Amino acid sequence: MKLLLATSLALVTLAVPANAASPTTIDWGPCADQVLAAGGAECGTLAVPRDPAQPNGATITLAISRVQHRTATSRGTVLTVPDPFTGTGYQNSLLGARMPQGDSFDWIGIARRGLAPSVPATTCALNPVALGRPDYVPTPASQPYWTDRIKKIANDCANDPLLDHMKTTDQAADLERVRVALGAPTVSLYAQTYGAYVGQVYQTLNPGKVTRAVYDGSVDPKRIWYNANNFDQDVLLEENQHRWFDSIAAQDSTYHLGTTRAAVQAAFDRKARELKAQPVNGFGSSEFIDVFLFSAYSEQTWPLLAPALSALVNNNDLSMTLGLYSAFYGADATNRYSALLAQLCTDTTWPSDWYKWTADSWATHAKAPNSTWGNTWFNGPCAYWKHKPGKPAQIGGTGSALIVNGTLNAVTPFEGTLEVRSKFPNSALLAVTNGISFQSTLAGNSCVDGAIADYLVNGTKPARKPGRQADATC
């Protein structure tokens, strides 16, 4: 995705060890972050062990924000678990303002370990979206560039001691440290995309500590990570991009790119070939794919991307596209990419045989030519990762959860959500019919957001249906 346990370990708790020093409290103060300050948040930091298994060893510092309840009494604390693709999570304390009755809770945002402004912030991996890269689809001429690049990333990240402790279980341990520091006997969780997996691991390993959990999108726990962050996404991303082409074709009087999917596809492919042959100030076919593949991640980008593509194809005007490219990826892309690799590459063992990667990529490329090789190179450093891998955490338990996902979500496909539902028998699954966005909640859908409010406020969720299906739809 662009910038998405062994049996014995299942018995381990992530609670603060008994021999650890007394839990640290958080000293709250004004936020230097202007967005948080404007939203009425307060900010603080919390020192946590770099290695959760060594509570008296070296520490790192988590940056934390809080928006307190604005009602007479608090309904409780909501820990937000960040999705690393959309930011650090530091500003997620502001999400309560988007939910009906959200101001009756205390909302906590955490910049997850390795991501600024938490300290240290890891930046060992080359910027994944830097200008000037060759076309994603390898040729004999470009193959050395890409293989050298992913090997360099793995080597450059080899000596960072934090990267031995960036696994999902390490992040889940941080959530428990934050809960203890807040003095909250229990918390509710609000988690998105890959953050949902962290939340599910935390809920599994800390039974009784989570009152209610909202999971917006869920990774298939059986597919961690070679498939889940790679080949499971590619064809679905391509299909979603084709749905965007359909939308453009239906508005040909506005965009003038063709009246059919095939015509829009032809215009898109033609411009990609032109930029491959002659990049403009470093903006070539890879950058072109990067920005317009956002259409497959969320319908909310369609009104932004369609006029940019029209201007580029019809007038050779790159300005709108460049603006979106900068806005989508941001200045912190290197930090987010480095931290994400540190999690994905060490959560579990990846195939080290590059011939397997190549064979799987070409097979998938035949069905998804725009999305496959970009994803392969994005994840490629995991084939050469130097840090010792762990084992995927098993999830499940009797805890309560409301799981939400769009039925056409390509980042965390709906089948994975059904699998997570099966692991939590006291959960309910709310399906967003034909929903493409990889984040379905707190985005203005009154049906979805109202259901989340009913659940967090009252514990009300859809009645569980038999079999492997959604329990309700929006």
Short mmCIF file of C-alpha atoms in Angstrom, two decimals:
data_model
loop_
_atom_site.label_atom_id
_atom_site.label_comp_id
_atom_site.label_asym_id
_atom_site.label_seq_id
_atom_site.Cartn_x
_atom_site.Cartn_y
_atom_site.Cartn_z
CA MET A 1 0.00 0.00 0.00
CA LYS A 2 1.09 3.52 -0.65
CA LEU A 3 1.53 6.10 1.90
CA LEU A 4 -2.03 0.82 4.48
CA LEU A 5 1.33 -15.23 17.32
CA ALA A 6 2.45 -18.35 18.32
CA THR A 7 0.23 -20.26 20.81
CA SER A 8 2.62 -19.67 23.68
CA LEU A 9 2.67 -15.93 23.03
CA ALA A 10 -1.11 -15.76 23.14
CA LEU A 11 -0.83 -16.31 26.89
CA VAL A 12 1.35 -13.25 27.40
CA THR A 13 -0.22 -10.09 28.77
CA LEU A 14 0.81 -6.62 27.70
CA ALA A 15 0.03 -5.13 31.08
CA VAL A 16 2.80 -3.15 32.75
CA PRO A 17 5.11 -5.72 34.41
CA ALA A 18 4.96 -5.94 38.18
CA ASN A 19 8.68 -5.22 38.51
CA ALA A 20 8.49 -2.05 36.45
CA ALA A 21 8.93 1.38 37.94
CA SER A 22 5.74 3.13 39.09
CA PRO A 23 3.63 4.17 36.07
CA THR A 24 4.45 7.62 34.83
CA THR A 25 1.72 10.19 34.61
CA ILE A 26 1.41 12.64 31.76
CA ASP A 27 1.99 16.32 32.45
CA TRP A 28 -0.46 18.13 30.21
CA GLY A 29 0.19 21.57 28.80
CA PRO A 30 -0.44 23.75 25.75
CA CYS A 31 0.09 22.19 22.32
CA ALA A 32 2.79 23.57 20.05
CA ASP A 33 0.93 21.92 17.17
CA GLN A 34 -1.32 24.72 15.86
CA VAL A 35 -4.05 22.37 14.62
CA LEU A 36 -4.31 20.72 18.01
CA ALA A 37 -4.20 24.07 19.81
CA ALA A 38 -6.99 25.42 17.62
CA GLY A 39 -9.06 22.33 18.38
CA GLY A 40 -8.81 22.84 22.12
CA ALA A 41 -6.40 19.99 22.77
CA GLU A 42 -3.70 19.77 25.38
CA CYS A 43 -0.45 17.92 24.87
CA GLY A 44 2.09 15.92 26.83
CA THR A 45 4.68 13.20 26.59
CA LEU A 46 5.17 9.78 28.10
CA ALA A 47 8.40 7.81 28.42
CA VAL A 48 7.96 4.12 27.61
CA PRO A 49 10.48 1.27 27.33
CA ARG A 50 12.07 0.97 23.91
CA ASP A 51 11.79 -2.78 24.41
CA PRO A 52 8.54 -3.51 26.29
CA ALA A 53 10.10 -6.76 27.53
CA GLN A 54 12.82 -4.71 29.30
CA PRO A 55 10.83 -2.24 31.41
CA ASN A 56 13.93 -0.83 33.11
CA GLY A 57 15.96 -0.48 29.91
CA ALA A 58 16.33 2.35 27.43
CA THR A 59 13.25 4.51 26.90
CA ILE A 60 11.62 6.38 24.05
CA THR A 61 9.13 9.22 24.30
CA LEU A 62 5.59 9.19 22.95
CA ALA A 63 3.89 12.47 22.05
CA ILE A 64 0.27 12.46 23.22
CA SER A 65 -2.66 14.83 22.83
CA ARG A 66 -5.99 15.00 24.62
CA VAL A 67 -9.33 16.68 24.07
CA GLN A 68 -11.31 16.43 27.28
CA HIS A 69 -15.06 16.01 27.53
CA ARG A 70 -17.14 19.16 27.32
CA THR A 71 -20.13 17.78 29.15
CA ALA A 72 -20.79 17.76 32.89
CA THR A 73 -19.25 14.30 33.23
CA SER A 74 -17.10 12.12 31.01
CA ARG A 75 -18.44 8.94 29.44
CA GLY A 76 -14.91 7.57 29.47
CA THR A 77 -11.64 7.64 27.56
CA VAL A 78 -11.27 6.82 23.88
CA LEU A 79 -7.78 5.81 22.81
CA THR A 80 -7.33 6.38 19.10
CA VAL A 81 -5.02 3.98 17.29
CA PRO A 82 -3.43 5.63 14.26
CA ASP A 83 -3.36 4.48 10.69
CA PRO A 84 0.23 5.24 9.61
CA PHE A 85 -0.81 6.02 6.03
CA THR A 86 -2.65 9.18 6.98
CA GLY A 87 -0.35 10.61 9.63
CA THR A 88 1.22 9.93 12.96
CA GLY A 89 -1.97 9.80 15.00
CA TYR A 90 -0.96 12.79 17.10
CA GLN A 91 -3.96 14.85 15.95
CA ASN A 92 -6.49 12.04 16.33
CA SER A 93 -7.74 13.46 19.61
CA LEU A 94 -9.71 15.88 17.43
CA LEU A 95 -11.80 13.08 15.92
CA GLY A 96 -14.38 13.25 18.69
CA ALA A 97 -15.66 16.52 17.26
CA ARG A 98 -16.83 14.61 14.18
CA MET A 99 -19.03 12.17 16.09
CA PRO A 100 -22.47 12.86 17.51
CA GLN A 101 -22.07 13.20 21.29
CA GLY A 102 -18.34 12.81 20.83
CA ASP A 103 -17.74 15.70 23.18
CA SER A 104 -18.89 13.58 26.10
CA PHE A 105 -15.68 11.53 25.95
CA ASP A 106 -12.00 12.23 26.56
CA TRP A 107 -10.20 11.56 23.26
CA ILE A 108 -6.52 10.62 23.20
CA GLY A 109 -4.22 10.92 20.19
CA ILE A 110 -0.84 9.17 20.19
CA ALA A 111 2.04 9.68 17.78
CA ARG A 112 2.99 6.04 17.54
CA ARG A 113 6.55 4.97 18.27
CA GLY A 114 9.01 5.96 15.57
CA LEU A 115 6.82 8.77 14.19
CA ALA A 116 7.47 12.45 14.94
CA PRO A 117 6.83 14.23 17.22
CA SER A 118 7.48 11.09 19.27
CA VAL A 119 11.21 10.65 19.89
CA PRO A 120 13.16 9.18 18.23
CA ALA A 121 11.60 9.44 14.79
CA THR A 122 12.99 6.92 12.35
CA THR A 123 13.96 8.14 8.88
CA CYS A 124 16.19 5.36 7.60
CA ALA A 125 14.22 4.54 4.42
CA LEU A 126 14.53 6.51 1.21
CA ASN A 127 11.54 8.72 0.41
CA PRO A 128 9.10 6.34 -1.32
CA VAL A 129 7.63 9.09 -3.49
CA ALA A 130 10.70 11.16 -4.39
CA LEU A 131 10.66 12.62 -7.88
CA GLY A 132 12.86 11.18 -10.59
CA ARG A 133 12.20 7.45 -10.29
CA PRO A 134 11.92 5.26 -13.38
CA ASP A 135 8.71 3.53 -14.41
CA TYR A 136 7.49 1.02 -11.82
CA VAL A 137 7.27 -1.84 -14.31
CA PRO A 138 10.85 -3.14 -14.48
CA THR A 139 12.84 -3.56 -17.66
CA PRO A 140 16.39 -4.88 -18.03
CA ALA A 141 17.54 -1.26 -17.91
CA SER A 142 15.54 -0.19 -14.83
CA GLN A 143 15.60 -3.41 -12.79
CA PRO A 144 19.00 -2.61 -11.17
CA TYR A 145 17.69 0.77 -9.99
CA TRP A 146 14.77 -0.80 -8.16
CA THR A 147 16.60 -3.80 -6.68
CA ASP A 148 19.48 -1.59 -5.54
CA ARG A 149 17.00 0.80 -3.99
CA ILE A 150 15.18 -1.78 -1.87
CA LYS A 151 18.45 -3.39 -0.76
CA LYS A 152 19.83 0.02 0.22
CA ILE A 153 16.74 0.72 2.34
CA ALA A 154 17.12 -2.60 4.16
CA ASN A 155 20.82 -1.93 4.77
CA ASP A 156 20.29 1.68 5.86
CA CYS A 157 17.69 0.57 8.40
CA ALA A 158 19.79 -2.31 9.74
CA ASN A 159 21.55 -0.49 12.57
CA ASP A 160 18.66 1.42 14.15
CA PRO A 161 18.00 -0.28 17.53
CA LEU A 162 14.43 1.03 17.66
CA LEU A 163 13.55 -1.04 14.61
CA ASP A 164 13.82 -4.23 16.64
CA HIS A 165 10.85 -2.96 18.65
CA MET A 166 8.35 -1.58 16.13
CA LYS A 167 6.15 -4.65 15.87
CA THR A 168 2.40 -4.56 16.31
CA THR A 169 2.83 -6.09 19.77
CA ASP A 170 5.23 -3.28 20.75
CA GLN A 171 2.66 -0.69 19.70
CA ALA A 172 -0.03 -2.54 21.62
CA ALA A 173 2.20 -2.43 24.70
CA ASP A 174 2.40 1.35 24.29
CA LEU A 175 -1.39 1.57 24.38
CA GLU A 176 -1.39 -0.22 27.71
CA ARG A 177 1.28 2.13 29.08
CA VAL A 178 -0.81 5.11 28.02
CA ARG A 179 -3.92 3.65 29.64
CA VAL A 180 -2.08 3.17 32.92
CA ALA A 181 -0.56 6.66 32.78
CA LEU A 182 -4.01 8.15 32.21
CA GLY A 183 -5.28 6.38 35.31
CA ALA A 184 -8.14 4.89 33.30
CA PRO A 185 -9.34 1.49 34.58
CA THR A 186 -10.69 0.76 31.11
CA VAL A 187 -10.71 2.50 27.75
CA SER A 188 -12.60 2.39 24.50
CA LEU A 189 -10.72 2.15 21.21
CA TYR A 190 -11.20 3.91 17.91
CA ALA A 191 -8.87 2.47 15.28
CA GLN A 192 -8.49 2.75 11.54
CA THR A 193 -7.05 0.41 8.88
CA TYR A 194 -3.71 -1.02 10.04
CA GLY A 195 -4.28 0.67 13.38
CA ALA A 196 -7.30 -1.62 13.72
CA TYR A 197 -4.96 -4.60 13.74
CA VAL A 198 -2.94 -2.99 16.54
CA GLY A 199 -6.14 -2.36 18.46
CA GLN A 200 -7.32 -5.94 17.95
CA VAL A 201 -4.02 -7.28 19.24
CA TYR A 202 -4.25 -4.98 22.26
CA GLN A 203 -7.83 -6.00 22.97
CA THR A 204 -6.88 -9.69 22.66
CA LEU A 205 -3.91 -9.51 25.00
CA ASN A 206 -5.54 -7.22 27.56
CA PRO A 207 -8.95 -8.76 28.22
CA GLY A 208 -11.18 -6.63 30.37
CA LYS A 209 -9.32 -3.39 29.64
CA VAL A 210 -11.38 -2.42 26.55
CA THR A 211 -14.97 -1.35 27.14
CA ARG A 212 -15.87 -0.89 23.47
CA ALA A 213 -13.84 -0.91 20.27
CA VAL A 214 -14.59 0.64 16.89
CA TYR A 215 -12.54 -0.86 14.06
CA ASP A 216 -12.71 1.03 10.77
CA GLY A 217 -11.39 -1.48 8.23
CA SER A 218 -9.53 -4.60 9.28
CA VAL A 219 -6.58 -6.52 7.93
CA ASP A 220 -7.13 -10.22 7.34
CA PRO A 221 -5.08 -11.73 10.20
CA LYS A 222 -4.40 -14.84 8.13
CA ARG A 223 -2.69 -12.77 5.42
CA ILE A 224 -0.11 -10.76 7.40
CA TRP A 225 1.81 -9.14 5.57
CA TYR A 226 3.20 -10.35 2.23
CA ASN A 227 -0.31 -10.70 0.88
CA ALA A 228 -2.27 -8.27 3.07
CA ASN A 229 -0.09 -5.24 2.28
CA ASN A 230 0.65 -6.31 -1.25
CA PHE A 231 -1.01 -8.77 -3.59
CA ASP A 232 -4.40 -8.83 -1.87
CA GLN A 233 -4.77 -5.14 -2.72
CA ASP A 234 -3.57 -4.84 -6.30
CA VAL A 235 -6.48 -6.16 -8.36
CA LEU A 236 -9.04 -4.48 -6.09
CA LEU A 237 -7.21 -1.15 -6.39
CA GLU A 238 -7.30 -1.47 -10.17
CA GLU A 239 -11.02 -2.22 -10.12
CA ASN A 240 -11.68 0.84 -7.97
CA GLN A 241 -9.68 3.02 -10.34
CA HIS A 242 -11.86 1.72 -13.16
CA ARG A 243 -14.92 2.82 -11.19
CA TRP A 244 -13.38 6.28 -11.10
CA PHE A 245 -12.95 6.13 -14.87
CA ASP A 246 -16.69 5.33 -15.10
CA SER A 247 -17.46 8.42 -13.03
CA ILE A 248 -15.32 10.58 -15.31
CA ALA A 249 -16.95 9.13 -18.41
CA ALA A 250 -20.38 10.01 -17.03
CA GLN A 251 -19.23 13.64 -16.77
CA ASP A 252 -17.57 13.96 -20.16
CA SER A 253 -19.12 17.37 -20.73
CA THR A 254 -17.02 18.58 -17.81
CA TYR A 255 -13.79 16.61 -18.17
CA HIS A 256 -13.61 15.82 -21.90
CA LEU A 257 -11.76 12.55 -21.41
CA GLY A 258 -14.20 10.21 -23.12
CA THR A 259 -17.70 8.86 -22.68
CA THR A 260 -16.73 5.30 -21.77
CA ARG A 261 -14.41 3.62 -19.32
CA ALA A 262 -12.28 2.38 -22.21
CA ALA A 263 -11.87 5.89 -23.61
CA VAL A 264 -10.85 7.36 -20.26
CA GLN A 265 -8.49 4.43 -19.71
CA ALA A 266 -6.91 5.09 -23.11
CA ALA A 267 -6.36 8.77 -22.29
CA PHE A 268 -4.90 7.83 -18.92
CA ASP A 269 -2.55 5.24 -20.41
CA ARG A 270 -1.44 7.60 -23.16
CA LYS A 271 -0.41 10.27 -20.67
CA ALA A 272 1.42 7.66 -18.57
CA ARG A 273 3.41 6.59 -21.64
CA GLU A 274 4.26 10.20 -22.46
CA LEU A 275 5.56 10.86 -18.96
CA LYS A 276 7.50 7.62 -19.01
CA ALA A 277 9.24 8.68 -22.22
CA GLN A 278 9.74 12.29 -21.15
CA PRO A 279 9.32 13.16 -17.46
CA VAL A 280 8.63 16.80 -16.59
CA ASN A 281 11.11 18.06 -13.98
CA GLY A 282 11.35 14.60 -12.48
CA PHE A 283 7.61 13.89 -12.61
CA GLY A 284 7.31 10.73 -14.66
CA SER A 285 5.09 7.69 -14.97
CA SER A 286 5.73 6.42 -11.42
CA GLU A 287 4.73 9.76 -9.93
CA PHE A 288 1.72 9.85 -12.26
CA ILE A 289 0.59 6.44 -11.02
CA ASP A 290 1.23 7.46 -7.40
CA VAL A 291 -1.06 10.46 -7.47
CA PHE A 292 -3.92 9.09 -9.56
CA LEU A 293 -4.03 5.73 -7.81
CA PHE A 294 -5.43 7.68 -4.87
CA SER A 295 -8.73 7.41 -6.73
CA ALA A 296 -8.75 3.73 -5.75
CA TYR A 297 -8.31 4.50 -2.07
CA SER A 298 -11.21 6.87 -1.54
CA GLU A 299 -14.13 8.30 -3.50
CA GLN A 300 -13.53 11.55 -1.64
CA THR A 301 -10.51 12.18 -3.87
CA TRP A 302 -12.49 11.91 -7.12
CA PRO A 303 -13.61 15.57 -7.33
CA LEU A 304 -9.96 16.61 -6.85
CA LEU A 305 -8.32 14.11 -9.17
CA ALA A 306 -10.68 14.32 -12.15
CA PRO A 307 -10.05 18.00 -12.98
CA ALA A 308 -6.32 17.47 -12.47
CA LEU A 309 -6.28 14.59 -14.94
CA SER A 310 -8.39 16.59 -17.39
CA ALA A 311 -6.02 19.55 -17.23
CA LEU A 312 -3.00 17.32 -17.66
CA VAL A 313 -4.37 15.30 -20.59
CA ASN A 314 -6.16 18.08 -22.44
CA ASN A 315 -3.88 21.05 -21.75
CA ASN A 316 -0.58 19.56 -20.60
CA ASP A 317 -1.15 21.51 -17.38
CA LEU A 318 0.68 19.69 -14.58
CA SER A 319 0.11 22.29 -11.86
CA MET A 320 -2.98 20.76 -10.26
CA THR A 321 -1.46 17.29 -10.33
CA LEU A 322 1.75 18.48 -8.67
CA GLY A 323 -0.26 20.25 -5.99
CA LEU A 324 -2.19 17.10 -5.20
CA TYR A 325 0.98 15.02 -5.23
CA SER A 326 2.50 17.27 -2.59
CA ALA A 327 -0.70 17.41 -0.54
CA PHE A 328 -1.34 13.67 -0.56
CA TYR A 329 2.12 12.54 0.46
CA GLY A 330 3.36 15.39 2.63
CA ALA A 331 6.76 16.28 3.99
CA ASP A 332 6.75 13.39 6.47
CA ALA A 333 6.57 10.60 3.87
CA THR A 334 10.08 9.38 4.69
CA ASN A 335 9.31 9.13 8.41
CA ARG A 336 6.00 7.34 7.87
CA TYR A 337 7.50 4.94 5.33
CA SER A 338 10.42 4.07 7.60
CA ALA A 339 8.15 3.41 10.57
CA LEU A 340 5.71 1.40 8.52
CA LEU A 341 8.42 -0.85 7.10
CA ALA A 342 9.74 -1.36 10.60
CA GLN A 343 6.36 -2.75 11.61
CA LEU A 344 5.50 -4.76 8.51
CA CYS A 345 8.93 -6.25 7.87
CA THR A 346 9.40 -7.46 11.44
CA ASP A 347 5.89 -8.57 12.40
CA THR A 348 6.50 -11.78 10.50
CA THR A 349 8.83 -13.48 8.04
CA TRP A 350 8.62 -12.34 4.42
CA PRO A 351 9.77 -14.43 1.44
CA SER A 352 13.48 -13.87 0.88
CA ASP A 353 13.47 -15.42 -2.59
CA TRP A 354 13.21 -12.50 -5.00
CA TYR A 355 12.23 -14.88 -7.78
CA LYS A 356 9.00 -15.55 -5.89
CA TRP A 357 8.31 -11.83 -5.59
CA THR A 358 8.96 -11.42 -9.30
CA ALA A 359 6.76 -14.33 -10.32
CA ASP A 360 3.91 -13.19 -8.09
CA SER A 361 4.25 -9.61 -9.31
CA TRP A 362 4.17 -10.48 -13.01
CA ALA A 363 1.19 -12.77 -12.48
CA THR A 364 -0.71 -10.02 -10.68
CA HIS A 365 0.50 -7.34 -13.10
CA ALA A 366 -1.36 -9.13 -15.87
CA LYS A 367 -4.61 -8.28 -14.05
CA ALA A 368 -3.58 -5.00 -12.39
CA PRO A 369 -0.90 -3.19 -14.42
CA ASN A 370 -1.26 0.20 -12.72
CA SER A 371 -1.00 -0.92 -9.11
CA THR A 372 1.11 -4.06 -8.87
CA TRP A 373 4.74 -3.11 -9.31
CA GLY A 374 4.47 0.09 -7.29
CA ASN A 375 3.23 -2.00 -4.36
CA THR A 376 5.98 -4.56 -4.93
CA TRP A 377 8.75 -1.98 -4.77
CA PHE A 378 7.09 -0.28 -1.79
CA ASN A 379 7.23 -3.54 0.18
CA GLY A 380 10.41 -4.87 -1.42
CA PRO A 381 12.81 -3.96 1.43
CA CYS A 382 11.09 -6.63 3.53
CA ALA A 383 12.75 -9.28 1.33
CA TYR A 384 16.15 -8.12 2.60
CA TRP A 385 15.23 -6.85 6.09
CA LYS A 386 17.97 -7.35 8.67
CA HIS A 387 15.96 -7.20 11.89
CA LYS A 388 14.73 -10.45 13.39
CA PRO A 389 11.11 -11.15 12.45
CA GLY A 390 8.43 -12.09 14.92
CA LYS A 391 5.24 -14.06 14.41
CA PRO A 392 1.82 -12.56 13.63
CA ALA A 393 -0.28 -12.08 16.72
CA GLN A 394 -3.36 -14.24 16.96
CA ILE A 395 -6.45 -12.14 17.64
CA GLY A 396 -9.84 -12.84 19.14
CA GLY A 397 -11.77 -12.98 22.37
CA THR A 398 -15.03 -12.15 24.00
CA GLY A 399 -14.57 -8.37 24.01
CA SER A 400 -17.12 -6.09 22.39
CA ALA A 401 -16.41 -4.47 19.02
CA LEU A 402 -18.17 -2.64 16.19
CA ILE A 403 -16.39 -3.37 12.91
CA VAL A 404 -17.03 -1.11 9.91
CA ASN A 405 -15.85 -1.55 6.34
CA GLY A 406 -16.78 -0.66 2.79
CA THR A 407 -17.64 -3.63 0.65
CA LEU A 408 -15.31 -2.40 -2.13
CA ASN A 409 -12.43 -1.34 0.11
CA ALA A 410 -9.19 -2.40 -1.59
CA VAL A 411 -6.78 -1.54 1.22
CA THR A 412 -8.35 -3.78 3.84
CA PRO A 413 -10.62 -5.97 1.71
CA PHE A 414 -14.03 -6.94 3.02
CA GLU A 415 -13.11 -10.63 3.26
CA GLY A 416 -10.58 -9.74 5.96
CA THR A 417 -13.26 -7.91 7.91
CA LEU A 418 -15.42 -11.03 7.84
CA GLU A 419 -12.47 -13.00 9.20
CA VAL A 420 -11.99 -10.53 12.08
CA ARG A 421 -15.71 -10.71 12.85
CA SER A 422 -15.38 -14.48 13.20
CA LYS A 423 -12.62 -14.02 15.79
CA PHE A 424 -14.72 -11.73 18.02
CA PRO A 425 -18.10 -13.41 18.64
CA ASN A 426 -19.36 -10.36 20.55
CA SER A 427 -18.68 -8.05 17.63
CA ALA A 428 -21.01 -6.70 14.97
CA LEU A 429 -20.07 -5.84 11.39
CA LEU A 430 -21.52 -2.77 9.71
CA ALA A 431 -21.00 -2.89 5.94
CA VAL A 432 -20.92 0.29 3.87
CA THR A 433 -22.51 -0.92 0.65
CA ASN A 434 -20.29 -0.20 -2.37
CA GLY A 435 -18.02 1.83 -0.14
CA ILE A 436 -14.54 2.29 -1.64
CA SER A 437 -12.84 4.47 0.95
CA PHE A 438 -10.29 2.77 3.18
CA GLN A 439 -11.65 4.93 6.00
CA SER A 440 -15.42 4.70 6.28
CA THR A 441 -16.06 6.34 9.65
CA LEU A 442 -16.31 9.89 10.97
CA ALA A 443 -16.30 11.13 7.37
CA GLY A 444 -19.79 12.60 7.17
CA ASN A 445 -21.87 9.47 6.55
CA SER A 446 -24.69 10.00 9.04
CA CYS A 447 -25.71 6.33 8.98
CA VAL A 448 -22.20 5.17 9.87
CA ASP A 449 -21.36 7.94 12.32
CA GLY A 450 -24.70 7.61 14.06
CA ALA A 451 -24.11 3.89 14.53
CA ILE A 452 -20.69 4.58 16.06
CA ALA A 453 -22.21 7.13 18.44
CA ASP A 454 -24.95 4.71 19.50
CA TYR A 455 -22.31 2.09 20.18
CA LEU A 456 -19.79 4.20 22.08
CA VAL A 457 -22.45 6.06 24.06
CA ASN A 458 -24.95 3.30 24.79
CA GLY A 459 -23.25 0.05 23.82
CA THR A 460 -25.88 -0.48 21.14
CA LYS A 461 -24.77 -2.40 18.08
CA PRO A 462 -26.51 -4.41 15.34
CA ALA A 463 -27.80 -7.83 16.32
CA ARG A 464 -25.45 -10.60 15.33
CA LYS A 465 -26.56 -12.62 12.29
CA PRO A 466 -25.65 -16.24 11.74
CA GLY A 467 -22.93 -17.25 9.34
CA ARG A 468 -20.23 -15.22 7.62
CA GLN A 469 -21.95 -11.98 6.71
CA ALA A 470 -22.44 -8.38 7.73
CA ASP A 471 -24.86 -7.71 10.56
CA ALA A 472 -26.14 -4.40 9.17
CA THR A 473 -25.58 -2.10 6.22
CA CYS A 474 -25.35 1.62 5.56
#
